Amino acid sequence: MFAVATTNTASVSNGERSAGRRFDREHGVTTQAILFLDDLDPEFVGDAHAHATHYEPIPVADFRALVSALPGEVVRTSTFIDVGAGMGRALLLASTSPFKHIIGIEVSPGLHQVAKENLSQARGITQLCRDLRVVRADARLWTYPPGDLVVFLYNPFDEIALAQCIGAIVHSRLPDDRVHLIYHTPVHEAALRSFGYDELARHPFGAVFRLHGSGQI
Ligand SMILES: C[S@@+](CC[C@H](N)C(=O)[O-])C[C@H]1O[C@@H](n2cnc3c(N)ncnc32)[C@H](O)[C@@H]1O
């Protein structure tokens, strides 16, 4: 359907890609691919395209390790948001945890369509959250829902877009709302510093943070 990019994705091993293909086979979905937005639908993506990384799905084991660092009580009270949901793999994996709601935001119409199909076709997943959906939007400009959030980022964009996105999230919080951030491949972690956070867990591939305060992280 889409051209497969030839980017060097050295951080993802062959073993992890095999596990990704197995995930697709077992659950009847299509998530294992590497694609550039240039090859997809740049005319729809506009300015977001200049800041975006390529599409690549989260390695299954990495996702599970990062989510397991969240306190159970945080999972139960939070809406899980995948910023840059791609084909929806992280949404399907998140649905095996008892999040309150699960929402993916994806700027590419092509990837958004694939994610919708994957969410409706997936089989053999023991879902503890069935309220999951994917919206087609620019994550920097989207209106985030109220309440506690767990924000998942698999390195979707550059430092400028990251700061805009986190700003949009933080400034729409009420005083008691909590925001946890799971950041895989946290190459632009410095952009978070101006907001302030505590680190809950760190792996070679990513980290989990609790952002400070309400409206002030
Ligand atoms: C590395 S992929 C991650 C895919 C998915 N989260 C996963 O873990 O399987 C990054 C995704 O971010 C999307 N993206 C980039 N900029 C975006 C933006 N401004 N708003 C929404 N999605 C964006 C890309 O289209 C791509 O699908």
PDB file of C-alpha atoms and ligand atoms in Angstrom:
ATOM      1  CA  MET A   1       0.000   0.000   0.000  1.00  0.00           C
ATOM      2  CA  PHE A   2       2.743   2.481   0.994  1.00  0.00           C
ATOM      3  CA  ALA A   3       6.377   2.691  -0.071  1.00  0.00           C
ATOM      4  CA  VAL A   4       8.668   1.327   2.616  1.00  0.00           C
ATOM      5  CA  ALA A   5      11.410   3.755   3.559  1.00  0.00           C
ATOM      6  CA  THR A   6      15.061   2.801   3.625  1.00  0.00           C
ATOM      7  CA  THR A   7      15.976   4.840   6.700  1.00  0.00           C
ATOM      8  CA  ASN A   8      18.575   3.505   9.091  1.00  0.00           C
ATOM      9  CA  THR A   9      16.607   2.462  12.137  1.00  0.00           C
ATOM     10  CA  ALA A  10      19.573   0.940  13.900  1.00  0.00           C
ATOM     11  CA  SER A  11      18.002   1.298  17.352  1.00  0.00           C
ATOM     12  CA  VAL A  12      15.383  -1.369  16.553  1.00  0.00           C
ATOM     13  CA  SER A  13      16.916  -4.835  16.363  1.00  0.00           C
ATOM     14  CA  ASN A  14      16.014  -7.645  13.980  1.00  0.00           C
ATOM     15  CA  GLY A  15      14.660  -9.572  16.981  1.00  0.00           C
ATOM     16  CA  GLU A  16      12.332  -6.696  17.835  1.00  0.00           C
ATOM     17  CA  ARG A  17      11.108  -6.487  14.233  1.00  0.00           C
ATOM     18  CA  SER A  18      10.428 -10.251  14.261  1.00  0.00           C
ATOM     19  CA  ALA A  19       8.452  -9.826  17.485  1.00  0.00           C
ATOM     20  CA  GLY A  20       6.527  -7.021  15.758  1.00  0.00           C
ATOM     21  CA  ARG A  21       5.654  -9.232  12.778  1.00  0.00           C
ATOM     22  CA  ARG A  22       4.560 -11.957  15.208  1.00  0.00           C
ATOM     23  CA  PHE A  23       2.315  -9.427  16.990  1.00  0.00           C
ATOM     24  CA  ASP A  24       0.717  -8.583  13.622  1.00  0.00           C
ATOM     25  CA  ARG A  25       0.184 -12.233  12.672  1.00  0.00           C
ATOM     26  CA  GLU A  26      -1.256 -13.196  16.045  1.00  0.00           C
ATOM     27  CA  HIS A  27      -3.688 -10.297  16.154  1.00  0.00           C
ATOM     28  CA  GLY A  28      -4.609  -9.977  12.470  1.00  0.00           C
ATOM     29  CA  VAL A  29      -3.306  -6.395  12.152  1.00  0.00           C
ATOM     30  CA  THR A  30      -0.767  -4.455  10.070  1.00  0.00           C
ATOM     31  CA  THR A  31       1.625  -2.365  12.161  1.00  0.00           C
ATOM     32  CA  GLN A  32       5.161  -3.486  11.264  1.00  0.00           C
ATOM     33  CA  ALA A  33       6.530  -1.005   8.705  1.00  0.00           C
ATOM     34  CA  ILE A  34       8.885   1.927   8.341  1.00  0.00           C
ATOM     35  CA  LEU A  35       7.408   4.867   6.435  1.00  0.00           C
ATOM     36  CA  PHE A  36       8.179   8.526   5.886  1.00  0.00           C
ATOM     37  CA  LEU A  37       5.370  11.050   5.860  1.00  0.00           C
ATOM     38  CA  ASP A  38       6.860  12.275   2.542  1.00  0.00           C
ATOM     39  CA  ASP A  39       5.859   8.943   1.030  1.00  0.00           C
ATOM     40  CA  LEU A  40       2.383   9.116   2.507  1.00  0.00           C
ATOM     41  CA  ASP A  41       0.309  12.258   2.336  1.00  0.00           C
ATOM     42  CA  PRO A  42       2.450  15.405   2.848  1.00  0.00           C
ATOM     43  CA  GLU A  43      -0.184  17.701   1.356  1.00  0.00           C
ATOM     44  CA  PHE A  44      -2.513  16.850   4.255  1.00  0.00           C
ATOM     45  CA  VAL A  45       0.120  17.023   6.946  1.00  0.00           C
ATOM     46  CA  GLY A  46       1.176  20.636   6.303  1.00  0.00           C
ATOM     47  CA  ASP A  47       3.594  22.239   8.725  1.00  0.00           C
ATOM     48  CA  ALA A  48       3.556  19.185  11.031  1.00  0.00           C
ATOM     49  CA  HIS A  49       5.454  17.343   8.341  1.00  0.00           C
ATOM     50  CA  ALA A  50       8.510  19.618   8.775  1.00  0.00           C
ATOM     51  CA  HIS A  51       8.829  18.588  12.448  1.00  0.00           C
ATOM     52  CA  ALA A  52       7.819  14.913  12.262  1.00  0.00           C
ATOM     53  CA  THR A  53       9.967  11.791  12.441  1.00  0.00           C
ATOM     54  CA  HIS A  54       9.120   8.726  10.349  1.00  0.00           C
ATOM     55  CA  TYR A  55       6.549   6.051  11.205  1.00  0.00           C
ATOM     56  CA  GLU A  56       7.877   3.013  12.987  1.00  0.00           C
ATOM     57  CA  PRO A  57       5.912   0.931  15.519  1.00  0.00           C
ATOM     58  CA  ILE A  58       6.933   0.653  19.142  1.00  0.00           C
ATOM     59  CA  PRO A  59       8.840  -2.550  19.988  1.00  0.00           C
ATOM     60  CA  VAL A  60       6.343  -4.677  21.909  1.00  0.00           C
ATOM     61  CA  ALA A  61       8.613  -5.543  24.864  1.00  0.00           C
ATOM     62  CA  ASP A  62       9.751  -1.922  25.303  1.00  0.00           C
ATOM     63  CA  PHE A  63       6.157  -0.726  25.524  1.00  0.00           C
ATOM     64  CA  ARG A  64       5.315  -3.296  28.186  1.00  0.00           C
ATOM     65  CA  ALA A  65       8.407  -2.446  30.244  1.00  0.00           C
ATOM     66  CA  LEU A  66       7.623   1.280  30.210  1.00  0.00           C
ATOM     67  CA  VAL A  67       3.919   0.924  31.056  1.00  0.00           C
ATOM     68  CA  SER A  68       4.727  -1.441  33.915  1.00  0.00           C
ATOM     69  CA  ALA A  69       6.548   1.460  35.639  1.00  0.00           C
ATOM     70  CA  LEU A  70       3.223   3.300  36.131  1.00  0.00           C
ATOM     71  CA  PRO A  71       1.501   2.846  39.503  1.00  0.00           C
ATOM     72  CA  GLY A  72      -1.681   0.741  39.067  1.00  0.00           C
ATOM     73  CA  GLU A  73      -3.821   3.491  40.544  1.00  0.00           C
ATOM     74  CA  VAL A  74      -2.512   5.951  37.925  1.00  0.00           C
ATOM     75  CA  VAL A  75      -3.438   3.548  35.117  1.00  0.00           C
ATOM     76  CA  ARG A  76      -6.999   3.182  36.412  1.00  0.00           C
ATOM     77  CA  THR A  77      -7.657   6.936  36.685  1.00  0.00           C
ATOM     78  CA  SER A  78      -5.926   8.055  33.476  1.00  0.00           C
ATOM     79  CA  THR A  79      -6.718   8.513  29.822  1.00  0.00           C
ATOM     80  CA  PHE A  80      -3.856   7.058  27.772  1.00  0.00           C
ATOM     81  CA  ILE A  81      -2.934   9.326  24.855  1.00  0.00           C
ATOM     82  CA  ASP A  82      -0.614   8.133  22.095  1.00  0.00           C
ATOM     83  CA  VAL A  83       0.842  11.288  20.538  1.00  0.00           C
ATOM     84  CA  GLY A  84       1.530  10.157  16.965  1.00  0.00           C
ATOM     85  CA  ALA A  85      -0.415   6.900  16.987  1.00  0.00           C
ATOM     86  CA  GLY A  86       0.766   5.638  13.606  1.00  0.00           C
ATOM     87  CA  MET A  87      -0.933   2.345  12.800  1.00  0.00           C
ATOM     88  CA  GLY A  88      -2.184   1.909  16.355  1.00  0.00           C
ATOM     89  CA  ARG A  89       0.153  -0.689  17.833  1.00  0.00           C
ATOM     90  CA  ALA A  90       0.661   1.217  21.109  1.00  0.00           C
ATOM     91  CA  LEU A  91      -3.119   1.687  21.407  1.00  0.00           C
ATOM     92  CA  LEU A  92      -3.705  -2.049  21.117  1.00  0.00           C
ATOM     93  CA  LEU A  93      -0.954  -2.804  23.627  1.00  0.00           C
ATOM     94  CA  ALA A  94      -2.314  -0.157  26.024  1.00  0.00           C
ATOM     95  CA  SER A  95      -5.748  -1.777  25.868  1.00  0.00           C
ATOM     96  CA  THR A  96      -4.387  -4.760  27.838  1.00  0.00           C
ATOM     97  CA  SER A  97      -4.075  -2.388  30.839  1.00  0.00           C
ATOM     98  CA  PRO A  98      -7.124  -0.970  32.662  1.00  0.00           C
ATOM     99  CA  PHE A  99      -6.809   2.643  31.466  1.00  0.00           C
ATOM    100  CA  LYS A 100      -9.996   4.707  31.758  1.00  0.00           C
ATOM    101  CA  HIS A 101      -9.921   5.668  28.059  1.00  0.00           C
ATOM    102  CA  ILE A 102      -7.396   5.264  25.239  1.00  0.00           C
ATOM    103  CA  ILE A 103      -7.001   7.849  22.456  1.00  0.00           C
ATOM    104  CA  GLY A 104      -4.496   7.981  19.614  1.00  0.00           C
ATOM    105  CA  ILE A 105      -3.729  11.200  17.744  1.00  0.00           C
ATOM    106  CA  GLU A 106      -2.310  10.793  14.254  1.00  0.00           C
ATOM    107  CA  VAL A 107      -1.657  13.568  11.747  1.00  0.00           C
ATOM    108  CA  SER A 108      -1.343  11.401   8.626  1.00  0.00           C
ATOM    109  CA  PRO A 109      -4.694  10.513   7.007  1.00  0.00           C
ATOM    110  CA  GLY A 110      -3.189   7.313   5.562  1.00  0.00           C
ATOM    111  CA  LEU A 111      -1.835   6.073   8.904  1.00  0.00           C
ATOM    112  CA  HIS A 112      -5.009   7.160  10.689  1.00  0.00           C
ATOM    113  CA  GLN A 113      -7.048   5.008   8.303  1.00  0.00           C
ATOM    114  CA  VAL A 114      -4.813   1.971   8.884  1.00  0.00           C
ATOM    115  CA  ALA A 115      -5.017   2.484  12.661  1.00  0.00           C
ATOM    116  CA  LYS A 116      -8.829   2.614  12.533  1.00  0.00           C
ATOM    117  CA  GLU A 117      -8.904  -0.650  10.583  1.00  0.00           C
ATOM    118  CA  ASN A 118      -6.463  -2.265  13.009  1.00  0.00           C
ATOM    119  CA  LEU A 119      -8.519  -1.237  16.044  1.00  0.00           C
ATOM    120  CA  SER A 120     -11.683  -2.693  14.540  1.00  0.00           C
ATOM    121  CA  GLN A 121     -10.071  -5.904  13.222  1.00  0.00           C
ATOM    122  CA  ALA A 122      -7.701  -6.879  16.048  1.00  0.00           C
ATOM    123  CA  ARG A 123      -8.353 -10.292  17.579  1.00  0.00           C
ATOM    124  CA  GLY A 124      -6.867 -12.351  20.394  1.00  0.00           C
ATOM    125  CA  ILE A 125      -6.096  -9.384  22.659  1.00  0.00           C
ATOM    126  CA  THR A 126      -7.306  -9.544  26.250  1.00  0.00           C
ATOM    127  CA  GLN A 127      -8.592  -6.006  26.562  1.00  0.00           C
ATOM    128  CA  LEU A 128      -8.978  -4.431  29.990  1.00  0.00           C
ATOM    129  CA  CYS A 129      -9.923  -1.127  28.360  1.00  0.00           C
ATOM    130  CA  ARG A 130     -12.380  -1.267  25.461  1.00  0.00           C
ATOM    131  CA  ASP A 131     -12.850   2.476  25.100  1.00  0.00           C
ATOM    132  CA  LEU A 132     -10.213   3.120  22.459  1.00  0.00           C
ATOM    133  CA  ARG A 133     -10.225   5.354  19.408  1.00  0.00           C
ATOM    134  CA  VAL A 134      -7.907   7.201  17.088  1.00  0.00           C
ATOM    135  CA  VAL A 135      -8.418  10.768  15.874  1.00  0.00           C
ATOM    136  CA  ARG A 136      -6.869  12.485  12.875  1.00  0.00           C
ATOM    137  CA  ALA A 137      -5.298  15.674  14.236  1.00  0.00           C
ATOM    138  CA  ASP A 138      -2.090  17.587  14.791  1.00  0.00           C
ATOM    139  CA  ALA A 139      -1.015  16.743  18.353  1.00  0.00           C
ATOM    140  CA  ARG A 140       0.466  20.222  18.823  1.00  0.00           C
ATOM    141  CA  LEU A 141      -2.939  21.840  18.324  1.00  0.00           C
ATOM    142  CA  TRP A 142      -5.400  19.250  19.604  1.00  0.00           C
ATOM    143  CA  THR A 143      -7.630  19.931  22.629  1.00  0.00           C
ATOM    144  CA  TYR A 144      -6.632  17.339  25.234  1.00  0.00           C
ATOM    145  CA  PRO A 145      -9.370  15.838  27.430  1.00  0.00           C
ATOM    146  CA  PRO A 146      -9.686  16.833  31.095  1.00  0.00           C
ATOM    147  CA  GLY A 147      -8.497  14.647  33.974  1.00  0.00           C
ATOM    148  CA  ASP A 148      -5.398  12.507  34.575  1.00  0.00           C
ATOM    149  CA  LEU A 149      -3.381  11.707  31.467  1.00  0.00           C
ATOM    150  CA  VAL A 150      -0.699   9.188  30.575  1.00  0.00           C
ATOM    151  CA  VAL A 151       0.950  10.665  27.483  1.00  0.00           C
ATOM    152  CA  PHE A 152       2.925   8.251  25.322  1.00  0.00           C
ATOM    153  CA  LEU A 153       5.551   9.507  22.899  1.00  0.00           C
ATOM    154  CA  TYR A 154       7.577   7.266  20.613  1.00  0.00           C
ATOM    155  CA  ASN A 155       9.833  10.084  19.443  1.00  0.00           C
ATOM    156  CA  PRO A 156       7.139  11.497  17.124  1.00  0.00           C
ATOM    157  CA  PHE A 157       8.705  14.877  16.381  1.00  0.00           C
ATOM    158  CA  ASP A 158      11.472  17.390  16.984  1.00  0.00           C
ATOM    159  CA  GLU A 159      12.185  19.518  20.044  1.00  0.00           C
ATOM    160  CA  ILE A 160      10.116  22.501  18.887  1.00  0.00           C
ATOM    161  CA  ALA A 161       6.997  20.427  18.270  1.00  0.00           C
ATOM    162  CA  LEU A 162       7.547  18.519  21.528  1.00  0.00           C
ATOM    163  CA  ALA A 163       7.627  21.746  23.562  1.00  0.00           C
ATOM    164  CA  GLN A 164       4.441  22.973  21.793  1.00  0.00           C
ATOM    165  CA  CYS A 165       2.652  19.683  22.419  1.00  0.00           C
ATOM    166  CA  ILE A 166       3.598  19.465  26.103  1.00  0.00           C
ATOM    167  CA  GLY A 167       2.642  23.131  26.504  1.00  0.00           C
ATOM    168  CA  ALA A 168      -0.822  22.423  25.024  1.00  0.00           C
ATOM    169  CA  ILE A 169      -1.290  19.523  27.444  1.00  0.00           C
ATOM    170  CA  VAL A 170      -0.066  21.318  30.539  1.00  0.00           C
ATOM    171  CA  HIS A 171      -1.981  24.514  29.973  1.00  0.00           C
ATOM    172  CA  SER A 172      -5.270  22.662  29.634  1.00  0.00           C
ATOM    173  CA  ARG A 173      -4.952  20.902  33.041  1.00  0.00           C
ATOM    174  CA  LEU A 174      -6.968  21.652  36.145  1.00  0.00           C
ATOM    175  CA  PRO A 175      -5.156  21.912  39.524  1.00  0.00           C
ATOM    176  CA  ASP A 176      -5.706  18.282  40.575  1.00  0.00           C
ATOM    177  CA  ASP A 177      -5.047  16.671  37.204  1.00  0.00           C
ATOM    178  CA  ARG A 178      -1.939  14.505  36.972  1.00  0.00           C
ATOM    179  CA  VAL A 179       0.168  14.053  33.852  1.00  0.00           C
ATOM    180  CA  HIS A 180       2.535  11.132  33.391  1.00  0.00           C
ATOM    181  CA  LEU A 181       4.748  10.959  30.356  1.00  0.00           C
ATOM    182  CA  ILE A 182       6.202   7.830  28.756  1.00  0.00           C
ATOM    183  CA  TYR A 183       8.930   8.850  26.328  1.00  0.00           C
ATOM    184  CA  HIS A 184      10.600   6.207  24.151  1.00  0.00           C
ATOM    185  CA  THR A 185      13.818   7.292  22.402  1.00  0.00           C
ATOM    186  CA  PRO A 186      13.861  10.501  24.453  1.00  0.00           C
ATOM    187  CA  VAL A 187      16.269  12.385  22.211  1.00  0.00           C
ATOM    188  CA  HIS A 188      14.595  15.729  22.928  1.00  0.00           C
ATOM    189  CA  GLU A 189      14.226  15.250  26.670  1.00  0.00           C
ATOM    190  CA  ALA A 190      15.874  18.636  27.206  1.00  0.00           C
ATOM    191  CA  ALA A 191      12.671  20.251  25.931  1.00  0.00           C
ATOM    192  CA  LEU A 192      10.879  18.941  29.034  1.00  0.00           C
ATOM    193  CA  ARG A 193      13.210  20.666  31.478  1.00  0.00           C
ATOM    194  CA  SER A 194      11.495  24.018  31.356  1.00  0.00           C
ATOM    195  CA  PHE A 195       8.294  22.301  32.528  1.00  0.00           C
ATOM    196  CA  GLY A 196       9.806  20.297  35.411  1.00  0.00           C
ATOM    197  CA  TYR A 197       9.265  16.637  36.238  1.00  0.00           C
ATOM    198  CA  ASP A 198      10.187  13.665  38.419  1.00  0.00           C
ATOM    199  CA  GLU A 199      11.648  10.587  36.814  1.00  0.00           C
ATOM    200  CA  LEU A 200       9.847   7.343  37.779  1.00  0.00           C
ATOM    201  CA  ALA A 201      11.822   4.882  35.649  1.00  0.00           C
ATOM    202  CA  ARG A 202      14.581   4.774  33.074  1.00  0.00           C
ATOM    203  CA  HIS A 203      15.576   2.106  30.578  1.00  0.00           C
ATOM    204  CA  PRO A 204      18.211   2.273  27.839  1.00  0.00           C
ATOM    205  CA  PHE A 205      15.360   2.876  25.375  1.00  0.00           C
ATOM    206  CA  GLY A 206      13.159   5.342  27.265  1.00  0.00           C
ATOM    207  CA  ALA A 207      11.885   6.838  30.488  1.00  0.00           C
ATOM    208  CA  VAL A 208       8.732   7.526  32.496  1.00  0.00           C
ATOM    209  CA  PHE A 209       8.124  10.925  34.097  1.00  0.00           C
ATOM    210  CA  ARG A 210       5.562  12.544  36.324  1.00  0.00           C
ATOM    211  CA  LEU A 211       5.140  16.138  35.285  1.00  0.00           C
ATOM    212  CA  HIS A 212       4.952  18.667  38.107  1.00  0.00           C
ATOM    213  CA  GLY A 213       1.824  20.339  39.341  1.00  0.00           C
ATOM    214  CA  SER A 214      -1.225  21.372  37.434  1.00  0.00           C
ATOM    215  CA  GLY A 215      -0.786  23.642  34.521  1.00  0.00           C
ATOM    216  CA  GLN A 216       2.812  23.963  35.730  1.00  0.00           C
ATOM    217  CA  ILE A 217       5.077  21.001  35.092  1.00  0.00           C
TER     218      ILE A 217
HETATM  219  C1  LIG B   1       7.641   6.733  15.557  1.00  0.00           C
HETATM  220  S1  LIG B   1       5.925   6.765  15.024  1.00  0.00           S
HETATM  221  C2  LIG B   1       5.133   6.096  16.471  1.00  0.00           C
HETATM  222  C3  LIG B   1       3.905   5.250  16.168  1.00  0.00           C
HETATM  223  C4  LIG B   1       3.118   4.727  17.368  1.00  0.00           C
HETATM  224  N1  LIG B   1       3.043   5.675  18.442  1.00  0.00           N
HETATM  225  C5  LIG B   1       3.716   3.466  17.930  1.00  0.00           C
HETATM  226  O1  LIG B   1       4.356   3.576  18.968  1.00  0.00           O
HETATM  227  O2  LIG B   1       3.566   2.386  17.345  1.00  0.00           O
HETATM  228  C6  LIG B   1       5.584   8.536  15.145  1.00  0.00           C
HETATM  229  C7  LIG B   1       4.228   8.949  14.599  1.00  0.00           C
HETATM  230  O3  LIG B   1       3.979  10.322  14.930  1.00  0.00           O
HETATM  231  C8  LIG B   1       3.171  10.881  13.911  1.00  0.00           C
HETATM  232  N2  LIG B   1       3.246  12.347  14.023  1.00  0.00           N
HETATM  233  C9  LIG B   1       4.300  13.159  13.744  1.00  0.00           C
HETATM  234  N3  LIG B   1       3.979  14.435  13.981  1.00  0.00           N
HETATM  235  C10 LIG B   1       2.700  14.460  14.433  1.00  0.00           C
HETATM  236  C11 LIG B   1       1.820  15.496  14.863  1.00  0.00           C
HETATM  237  N4  LIG B   1       2.194  16.792  14.868  1.00  0.00           N
HETATM  238  N5  LIG B   1       0.585  15.162  15.273  1.00  0.00           N
HETATM  239  C12 LIG B   1       0.173  13.856  15.282  1.00  0.00           C
HETATM  240  N6  LIG B   1       0.963  12.839  14.855  1.00  0.00           N
HETATM  241  C13 LIG B   1       2.215  13.125  14.453  1.00  0.00           C
HETATM  242  C14 LIG B   1       3.797  10.300  12.645  1.00  0.00           C
HETATM  243  O4  LIG B   1       2.920  10.398  11.537  1.00  0.00           O
HETATM  244  C15 LIG B   1       4.070   8.861  13.087  1.00  0.00           C
HETATM  245  O5  LIG B   1       2.970   8.033  12.798  1.00  0.00           O
END
